Coordinates of N, CA and C and ligand atoms in Angstrom, one line a residue:
M17 N 0.9 -1.2 0.0 CA 0.0 0.0 0.0 C 0.9 1.2 0.0
N18 N 0.5 2.2 -0.8 CA 1.3 3.5 -0.8 C 0.6 4.5 0.1
Y19 N 1.2 4.8 1.2 CA 0.6 5.7 2.1 C 1.0 7.2 1.9
N20 N 1.8 7.4 0.8 CA 2.4 8.7 0.7 C 1.5 9.8 0.1
N21 N 0.4 9.4 -0.5 CA -0.4 10.4 -1.1 C -1.8 10.4 -0.6
A22 N -1.9 10.2 0.7 CA -3.3 10.2 1.3 C -4.0 11.6 1.1
I23 N -5.2 11.5 0.8 CA -5.9 12.8 0.7 C -7.2 12.8 1.6
F24 N -7.4 14.0 2.1 CA -8.6 14.1 3.0 C -9.9 13.9 2.2
L25 N -10.8 13.1 2.7 CA -12.0 12.8 2.0 C -13.2 13.6 2.6
K26 N -13.4 13.3 3.9 CA -14.5 14.0 4.6 C -14.5 13.8 6.1
S27 N -15.2 14.7 6.8 CA -15.4 14.5 8.2 C -16.8 14.0 8.5
A28 N -16.9 13.1 9.4 CA -18.3 12.6 9.7 C -18.5 12.8 11.2
N29 N -19.7 13.3 11.5 CA -20.1 13.6 12.9 C -21.1 12.6 13.4
L30 N -21.7 11.8 12.4 CA -22.7 10.8 12.7 C -22.3 9.5 12.0
I31 N -22.8 8.4 12.6 CA -22.5 7.1 11.9 C -23.1 7.1 10.5
T32 N -24.2 7.8 10.4 CA -24.9 7.7 9.1 C -24.1 8.5 8.0
Q33 N -23.1 9.3 8.4 CA -22.3 10.0 7.4 C -21.1 9.3 7.0
L34 N -20.8 8.1 7.5 CA -19.6 7.4 7.1 C -19.6 7.0 5.7
P35 N -18.5 7.1 5.0 CA -18.5 6.8 3.5 C -18.9 5.4 3.2
T36 N -19.8 5.3 2.2 CA -20.3 4.0 1.9 C -19.4 3.2 1.0
E37 N -18.4 3.9 0.4 CA -17.5 3.2 -0.5 C -16.3 2.5 0.1
S38 N -16.2 2.6 1.5 CA -15.1 2.0 2.2 C -15.2 0.5 2.2
R39 N -14.1 -0.2 1.9 CA -14.1 -1.6 2.1 C -13.1 -2.0 3.3
A40 N -12.2 -1.1 3.5 CA -11.2 -1.4 4.6 C -10.8 0.0 5.2
E41 N -10.7 0.0 6.5 CA -10.2 1.3 7.2 C -9.6 0.9 8.5
V42 N -8.6 1.8 8.9 CA -7.9 1.7 10.1 C -8.0 3.0 10.8
A43 N -8.4 3.0 12.1 CA -8.6 4.3 12.8 C -7.4 4.5 13.8
F44 N -7.1 5.8 13.9 CA -6.0 6.2 14.8 C -6.6 6.9 16.0
A45 N -6.2 6.5 17.2 CA -6.7 7.1 18.4 C -5.6 7.4 19.4
G46 N -5.9 8.3 20.3 CA -4.8 8.6 21.3 C -5.2 9.8 22.2
R47 N -4.6 9.9 23.3 CA -4.8 11.1 24.1 C -4.3 12.3 23.4
S48 N -5.0 13.4 23.7 CA -4.6 14.7 23.0 C -3.1 15.0 23.4
N49 N -2.4 15.4 22.4 CA -1.0 15.8 22.5 C 0.0 14.6 22.6
A50 N -0.6 13.4 22.4 CA 0.3 12.2 22.4 C 1.2 12.2 21.2
G51 N 0.7 12.9 20.1 CA 1.5 12.9 18.9 C 0.8 12.2 17.7
K52 N -0.5 12.1 17.8 CA -1.3 11.4 16.7 C -1.2 12.1 15.4
S53 N -1.4 13.4 15.4 CA -1.3 14.1 14.1 C 0.1 14.0 13.4
S54 N 1.1 14.1 14.3 CA 2.5 14.0 13.8 C 2.7 12.6 13.2
A55 N 2.2 11.6 13.9 CA 2.4 10.2 13.5 C 1.7 9.9 12.2
L56 N 0.4 10.5 12.0 CA -0.3 10.3 10.8 C 0.4 11.0 9.6
N57 N 1.0 12.2 10.0 CA 1.7 12.9 8.9 C 3.0 12.1 8.5
A58 N 3.7 11.6 9.5 CA 4.9 10.8 9.2 C 4.6 9.6 8.4
I59 N 3.5 8.9 8.7 CA 3.2 7.7 7.9 C 2.7 8.0 6.5
T60 N 2.0 9.1 6.4 CA 1.2 9.3 5.1 C 1.6 10.6 4.4
N61 N 2.3 11.5 5.0 CA 2.6 12.7 4.3 C 1.3 13.5 3.9
I62 N 0.3 13.4 4.8 CA -0.9 14.1 4.6 C -0.8 15.6 4.9
R63 N -0.8 16.4 3.9 CA -0.5 17.8 4.1 C -1.8 18.5 4.7
S64 N -2.9 18.0 4.4 CA -4.1 18.7 4.9 C -4.5 18.2 6.3
L65 N -3.8 17.3 6.9 CA -4.2 16.8 8.2 C -4.3 17.8 9.3
A66 N -3.3 18.7 9.4 CA -3.3 19.7 10.5 C -4.5 20.5 10.4
R67 N -4.8 21.0 9.2 CA -6.0 21.8 9.0 C -7.3 21.1 9.3
T68 N -7.4 19.9 8.8 CA -8.7 19.2 9.0 C -9.0 18.8 10.4
S69 N -7.9 18.3 11.0 CA -8.1 17.7 12.4 C -7.9 18.7 13.5
K70 N -7.3 19.8 13.2 CA -7.0 20.7 14.3 C -7.9 22.0 14.4
T71 N -8.8 22.0 13.4 CA -9.7 23.2 13.4 C -10.6 23.1 14.7
P72 N -10.6 24.2 15.5 CA -11.4 24.1 16.7 C -12.9 23.8 16.4
G73 N -13.4 22.9 17.2 CA -14.8 22.6 17.1 C -15.0 21.4 16.1
R74 N -14.0 21.0 15.4 CA -14.1 19.9 14.5 C -13.5 18.6 15.1
T75 N -12.8 18.8 16.2 CA -12.0 17.7 16.7 C -12.9 16.5 17.2
Q76 N -14.2 16.7 17.3 CA -15.0 15.6 17.7 C -15.4 14.7 16.6
L77 N -14.9 15.0 15.4 CA -15.4 14.3 14.2 C -14.4 13.2 13.8
L78 N -15.0 12.2 13.0 CA -14.1 11.2 12.4 C -13.7 11.8 11.1
N79 N -12.4 11.9 10.9 CA -11.8 12.5 9.7 C -11.3 11.3 8.8
Y80 N -11.8 11.3 7.6 CA -11.5 10.2 6.6 C -10.4 10.6 5.6
F81 N -9.3 9.8 5.5 CA -8.3 10.1 4.5 C -8.2 8.9 3.6
Q82 N -8.3 9.1 2.4 CA -8.2 8.0 1.4 C -6.8 7.7 1.1
I83 N -6.4 6.4 1.1 CA -5.0 6.0 0.8 C -5.0 5.2 -0.5
A84 N -6.1 4.6 -0.8 CA -6.3 3.8 -2.1 C -7.8 3.7 -2.3
E85 N -8.1 3.1 -3.5 CA -9.5 3.0 -3.8 C -10.2 2.1 -2.7
H86 N -11.2 2.6 -2.1 CA -11.9 1.9 -1.0 C -11.2 1.6 0.3
S87 N -10.0 2.3 0.4 CA -9.2 2.1 1.7 C -8.9 3.4 2.3
F88 N -9.1 3.5 3.6 CA -9.1 4.7 4.4 C -8.4 4.6 5.7
L89 N -7.8 5.7 6.1 CA -7.3 5.9 7.5 C -8.3 6.9 8.1
V90 N -8.6 6.7 9.3 CA -9.6 7.5 10.0 C -8.9 8.1 11.3
D91 N -8.9 9.4 11.3 CA -8.4 10.1 12.5 C -9.5 10.4 13.5
L92 N -9.4 9.7 14.6 CA -10.4 9.9 15.7 C -9.9 11.0 16.6
P93 N -10.8 11.7 17.2 CA -10.5 12.9 18.1 C -9.6 12.4 19.2
G94 N -8.7 13.3 19.6 CA -7.8 13.0 20.8 C -8.7 12.9 22.0
Y95 N -8.5 12.0 22.9 CA -9.3 11.9 24.1 C -8.5 12.3 25.3
G96 N -9.2 12.6 26.4 CA -8.5 13.0 27.6 C -8.5 14.4 27.9
Y97 N -9.2 15.2 27.0 CA -9.4 16.6 27.3 C -10.8 16.8 27.9
A98 N -10.8 17.5 29.0 CA -12.1 17.7 29.7 C -12.8 19.0 29.1
K99 N -12.1 19.6 28.1 CA -12.6 20.9 27.6 C -13.9 20.9 26.9
V100 N -14.3 19.7 26.4 CA -15.5 19.6 25.5 C -16.7 19.6 26.4
P101 N -17.7 20.4 26.0 CA -19.0 20.4 26.8 C -19.6 19.1 26.9
G102 N -20.3 18.8 28.0 CA -20.9 17.5 28.3 C -21.7 16.9 27.2
A103 N -22.5 17.7 26.5 CA -23.4 17.1 25.5 C -22.6 16.6 24.3
I104 N -21.6 17.4 24.0 CA -20.7 17.0 22.8 C -19.9 15.8 23.2
Q105 N -19.4 15.7 24.4 CA -18.7 14.6 24.9 C -19.6 13.3 24.8
A106 N -20.8 13.5 25.3 CA -21.7 12.3 25.3 C -22.0 11.9 23.9
H107 N -22.3 12.8 23.0 CA -22.5 12.5 21.6 C -21.3 11.7 21.0
W108 N -20.1 12.3 21.3 CA -18.9 11.7 20.8 C -18.7 10.3 21.3
E109 N -18.9 10.1 22.6 CA -18.7 8.7 23.2 C -19.6 7.7 22.6
Q110 N -20.9 8.2 22.4 CA -21.9 7.3 21.8 C -21.5 6.9 20.3
T111 N -21.1 8.0 19.6 CA -20.7 7.8 18.2 C -19.5 6.8 18.1
L112 N -18.5 7.1 19.0 CA -17.3 6.3 18.9 C -17.6 4.8 19.3
S113 N -18.4 4.6 20.3 CA -18.7 3.2 20.6 C -19.5 2.5 19.5
E114 N -20.4 3.3 18.9 CA -21.1 2.7 17.8 C -20.2 2.4 16.7
Y115 N -19.3 3.3 16.4 CA -18.3 3.1 15.3 C -17.5 1.8 15.5
I116 N -16.9 1.7 16.7 CA -16.0 0.6 17.0 C -16.8 -0.7 17.0
E117 N -18.0 -0.7 17.5 CA -18.8 -1.9 17.7 C -19.5 -2.4 16.4
T118 N -19.8 -1.4 15.5 CA -20.6 -1.8 14.4 C -19.9 -1.7 13.0
R119 N -18.8 -0.9 12.9 CA -18.3 -0.6 11.6 C -17.6 -1.9 11.0
Q120 N -18.2 -2.5 10.1 CA -17.7 -3.8 9.5 C -16.4 -3.6 8.8
E121 N -16.2 -2.4 8.2 CA -15.0 -2.2 7.4 C -13.7 -1.9 8.3
L122 N -13.9 -1.7 9.6 CA -12.8 -1.4 10.5 C -11.9 -2.6 10.7
R123 N -10.6 -2.5 10.3 CA -9.7 -3.7 10.4 C -8.9 -3.6 11.7
G124 N -8.7 -2.4 12.3 CA -7.9 -2.4 13.5 C -7.8 -0.9 13.9
I125 N -7.2 -0.8 15.1 CA -7.0 0.6 15.7 C -5.5 0.8 15.9
V126 N -5.0 1.9 15.6 CA -3.6 2.3 16.0 C -3.8 3.3 17.1
L127 N -3.2 2.9 18.3 CA -3.3 3.8 19.5 C -1.9 4.4 19.7
I128 N -2.0 5.8 19.8 CA -0.7 6.5 20.0 C -0.6 6.8 21.5
M129 N 0.6 6.4 22.0 CA 0.9 6.8 23.4 C 2.3 7.4 23.4
D130 N 2.4 8.5 24.2 CA 3.7 9.2 24.4 C 4.5 8.2 25.3
I131 N 5.7 7.8 24.8 CA 6.5 6.8 25.4 C 6.8 7.2 26.9
R132 N 6.8 8.5 27.2 CA 7.0 8.9 28.6 C 5.8 8.7 29.5
H133 N 4.6 8.5 28.9 CA 3.4 8.4 29.7 C 2.5 7.3 29.1
P134 N 3.0 6.1 29.1 CA 2.2 5.0 28.5 C 1.1 4.5 29.4
L135 N 0.1 3.8 28.8 CA -0.9 3.1 29.5 C -1.6 3.9 30.6
K136 N -2.0 5.1 30.2 CA -2.9 5.9 31.1 C -4.3 5.2 31.1
A137 N -5.1 5.6 32.1 CA -6.4 5.0 32.2 C -7.2 5.0 30.9
F138 N -7.2 6.1 30.2 CA -7.9 6.1 28.9 C -7.4 5.1 27.9
D139 N -6.1 4.9 27.9 CA -5.5 3.9 27.0 C -5.9 2.5 27.4
Q140 N -5.8 2.3 28.7 CA -6.2 0.9 29.2 C -7.6 0.6 28.8
Q141 N -8.5 1.6 29.0 CA -9.9 1.4 28.6 C -10.1 1.1 27.2
M142 N -9.4 1.9 26.4 CA -9.5 1.7 24.9 C -9.0 0.3 24.5
I143 N -7.9 -0.1 25.1 CA -7.3 -1.4 24.7 C -8.3 -2.5 25.1
A144 N -8.9 -2.4 26.3 CA -9.8 -3.5 26.8 C -11.0 -3.5 25.9
W145 N -11.5 -2.3 25.6 CA -12.7 -2.2 24.8 C -12.6 -2.7 23.4
V146 N -11.5 -2.3 22.7 CA -11.3 -2.7 21.3 C -11.1 -4.2 21.2
T147 N -10.2 -4.7 22.1 CA -10.0 -6.2 22.1 C -11.2 -7.0 22.4
S148 N -12.1 -6.4 23.2 CA -13.3 -7.1 23.6 C -14.2 -7.3 22.3
Q149 N -14.0 -6.4 21.3 CA -14.7 -6.5 20.0 C -14.0 -7.5 19.1
N150 N -12.9 -8.1 19.6 CA -12.1 -9.0 18.8 C -11.3 -8.2 17.6
L151 N -11.1 -6.9 17.8 CA -10.4 -6.1 16.9 C -9.0 -6.0 17.3
P152 N -8.0 -6.0 16.4 CA -6.6 -5.8 16.8 C -6.3 -4.4 17.1
I153 N -5.3 -4.1 18.0 CA -4.9 -2.8 18.3 C -3.3 -2.8 18.2
H154 N -2.8 -1.8 17.5 CA -1.4 -1.7 17.4 C -0.9 -0.3 18.0
I155 N 0.0 -0.4 18.9 CA 0.4 0.7 19.7 C 1.7 1.3 19.2
L156 N 1.7 2.6 19.0 CA 2.9 3.4 18.7 C 3.4 4.1 20.0
L157 N 4.5 3.7 20.5 CA 5.1 4.4 21.6 C 5.9 5.6 21.0
T158 N 5.2 6.7 20.9 CA 5.9 7.8 20.1 C 6.7 8.7 20.9
K159 N 7.3 9.6 20.3 CA 8.3 10.5 20.9 C 9.5 9.7 21.5
A160 N 9.8 8.6 20.9 CA 10.8 7.7 21.4 C 12.2 8.4 21.3
D161 N 12.3 9.4 20.5 CA 13.5 10.2 20.5 C 13.8 10.9 21.8
K162 N 12.8 11.1 22.6 CA 12.9 11.8 23.9 C 13.7 10.9 24.9
L163 N 13.8 9.6 24.7 CA 14.5 8.7 25.6 C 15.7 8.1 24.9
K164 N 16.7 7.7 25.7 CA 17.9 7.0 25.1 C 17.4 5.6 24.8
R165 N 18.2 5.0 23.9 CA 17.9 3.6 23.4 C 17.5 2.6 24.5
G166 N 18.3 2.6 25.6 CA 18.1 1.6 26.7 C 16.8 1.8 27.4
P167 N 16.5 3.0 27.9 CA 15.2 3.3 28.5 C 14.0 3.1 27.5
A168 N 14.2 3.4 26.3 CA 13.1 3.2 25.3 C 12.8 1.7 25.1
M169 N 13.9 0.9 25.0 CA 13.7 -0.5 24.9 C 13.0 -1.1 26.1
S170 N 13.4 -0.6 27.3 CA 12.9 -1.2 28.5 C 11.4 -0.8 28.7
T171 N 11.0 0.4 28.2 CA 9.6 0.8 28.2 C 8.8 -0.1 27.3
L172 N 9.4 -0.3 26.1 CA 8.7 -1.2 25.1 C 8.4 -2.6 25.7
L173 N 9.5 -3.2 26.3 CA 9.3 -4.5 26.9 C 8.3 -4.5 28.0
Q174 N 8.3 -3.5 28.9 CA 7.4 -3.4 30.0 C 6.0 -3.3 29.5
V175 N 5.7 -2.4 28.5 CA 4.4 -2.3 27.9 C 3.9 -3.6 27.3
Q176 N 4.8 -4.3 26.6 CA 4.5 -5.5 26.0 C 4.1 -6.6 27.0
R177 N 4.9 -6.6 28.1 CA 4.6 -7.5 29.2 C 3.2 -7.3 29.8
E178 N 2.9 -6.0 30.0 CA 1.7 -5.6 30.6 C 0.5 -6.0 29.8
L179 N 0.7 -6.0 28.4 CA -0.4 -6.3 27.5 C -0.4 -7.7 27.0
A180 N 0.5 -8.5 27.5 CA 0.6 -9.9 27.0 C -0.7 -10.7 27.1
K181 N -1.5 -10.3 28.1 CA -2.7 -11.1 28.4 C -3.7 -11.0 27.2
Y182 N -3.5 -10.0 26.3 CA -4.4 -9.8 25.2 C -3.9 -10.7 24.0
G183 N -2.8 -11.3 24.1 CA -2.3 -12.2 23.0 C -2.0 -11.4 21.8
D184 N -2.3 -12.1 20.6 CA -2.0 -11.5 19.3 C -2.8 -10.3 18.9
L185 N -3.8 -10.0 19.7 CA -4.7 -8.8 19.3 C -4.0 -7.5 19.6
V186 N -2.9 -7.5 20.4 CA -2.2 -6.3 20.7 C -0.8 -6.4 20.3
S187 N -0.3 -5.3 19.6 CA 1.2 -5.3 19.3 C 1.7 -3.9 19.6
V188 N 3.0 -3.8 19.9 CA 3.5 -2.5 20.3 C 4.9 -2.3 19.6
Q189 N 5.1 -1.0 19.3 CA 6.4 -0.7 18.7 C 6.9 0.7 19.1
L190 N 8.2 1.0 18.9 CA 8.7 2.3 19.1 C 8.5 3.2 17.9
F191 N 8.3 4.5 18.1 CA 8.0 5.4 17.0 C 8.5 6.7 17.3
S192 N 8.9 7.5 16.3 CA 9.2 8.9 16.5 C 9.0 9.6 15.2
S193 N 8.1 10.6 15.2 CA 7.8 11.4 14.0 C 9.0 12.3 13.8
L194 N 9.7 12.6 14.8 CA 10.9 13.5 14.7 C 12.0 12.9 13.9
N195 N 12.4 11.7 14.3 CA 13.6 11.1 13.6 C 13.2 9.9 12.7
A196 N 11.9 9.8 12.5 CA 11.4 8.8 11.5 C 11.6 7.3 12.0
T197 N 11.8 7.1 13.3 CA 11.9 5.8 13.8 C 10.5 5.1 13.7
G198 N 10.5 3.8 13.2 CA 9.3 3.0 13.2 C 8.3 3.2 12.1
I199 N 8.6 4.1 11.2 CA 7.6 4.4 10.1 C 7.4 3.1 9.2
D200 N 8.4 2.4 8.9 CA 8.3 1.2 8.0 C 7.5 0.1 8.8
E201 N 7.9 0.0 10.1 CA 7.2 -1.0 10.9 C 5.7 -0.8 11.0
A202 N 5.4 0.5 11.2 CA 4.0 0.9 11.3 C 3.2 0.6 9.9
R203 N 3.9 1.0 8.9 CA 3.3 0.7 7.5 C 3.1 -0.7 7.3
L204 N 4.0 -1.6 7.7 CA 3.9 -3.0 7.5 C 2.7 -3.6 8.2
K205 N 2.5 -3.0 9.4 CA 1.3 -3.5 10.2 C 0.0 -3.1 9.5
L206 N 0.0 -1.8 9.0 CA -1.2 -1.4 8.3 C -1.4 -2.2 7.1
D207 N -0.3 -2.5 6.4 CA -0.5 -3.4 5.2 C -1.1 -4.7 5.5
S208 N -0.6 -5.3 6.6 CA -1.2 -6.6 7.0 C -2.7 -6.5 7.3
W209 N -3.1 -5.4 7.8 CA -4.5 -5.3 8.1 C -5.3 -5.0 6.8
F210 N -4.8 -4.2 5.9 CA -5.5 -3.8 4.7 C -5.6 -5.0 3.8
I211 N -4.5 -5.8 3.7 CA -4.5 -6.9 2.8 C -5.3 -8.1 3.2
D212 N -5.4 -8.2 4.5 CA -6.2 -9.4 5.1 C -7.5 -9.6 4.5
Ligands
GDP324 P1 -1.9 15.2 18.8 O1 -2.6 16.1 19.7 O2 -1.9 13.8 19.4 O3 -2.3 15.2 17.4 O4 -0.3 15.6 18.9 P2 0.6 16.4 17.9 O5 1.0 15.5 16.7 O6 0.0 17.7 17.6 O7 1.9 16.6 18.8 C1 1.9 17.2 20.0 C2 3.2 17.8 20.4 O8 4.2 16.8 20.4 C3 3.7 18.7 19.3 O9 4.4 19.8 19.9 C4 4.7 17.9 18.4 O10 5.7 18.6 17.8 C5 5.3 17.0 19.5 N1 5.6 15.6 18.9 C6 4.8 14.8 18.2 N2 5.5 13.7 17.8 C7 6.7 13.8 18.3 C8 7.9 13.0 18.2 O11 7.9 11.9 17.7 N3 9.0 13.4 18.9 C9 9.1 14.6 19.5 N4 10.2 15.0 20.1 N5 8.0 15.5 19.6 C10 6.8 15.1 19.0

């Protein structure tokens, strides 16, 4: 799969607005500021990402980027910010759970975690919830450039150990948008999901 020329297709605020032409899609999730936009940019070279995903008030939407015919990456809003009004938060949680539980085209979730703050409560909930749907989840421990090789590797092993109970449904890797660590590995994982 060529991820280099992804283009923004549309934002959806309701399940009924999801593209009907999708046959396979992978969604990116993560706490706000973990580095999700940067990771998506690094993997895809999506130039319109910052504009589409960071416009205030649009962050609660599912943003669709087309990478090939019938194949999409979906940018989910960053979670963990209490800034959103209650009603919007409730709408978003409902939409997200419906999306993950019912979207047939969804092949897997990429979860972005800052390597210095892995496995926060939100991340743990997401992992438990996604795997309970029998969907695979691939974790990018991003900003790996912030740690030396030794501490980065030991964090990777520790996270892998903590998630071993989920078996093959969960995988973890080091990533850095800054120095391009792990881009090929992430693309190979996406390929395996899209080709399946
Ligand atoms: P998002 O809110 O999850 O989309 O996070 P962003 O991609 O906007 O990144 C949040 C902050 O972390 C920004 O200041 C980025 O420059 C920084 N950042 C993101 N990825 C990396 C990385 O791999 N290494 C370093 N050092 N900083 C990063």
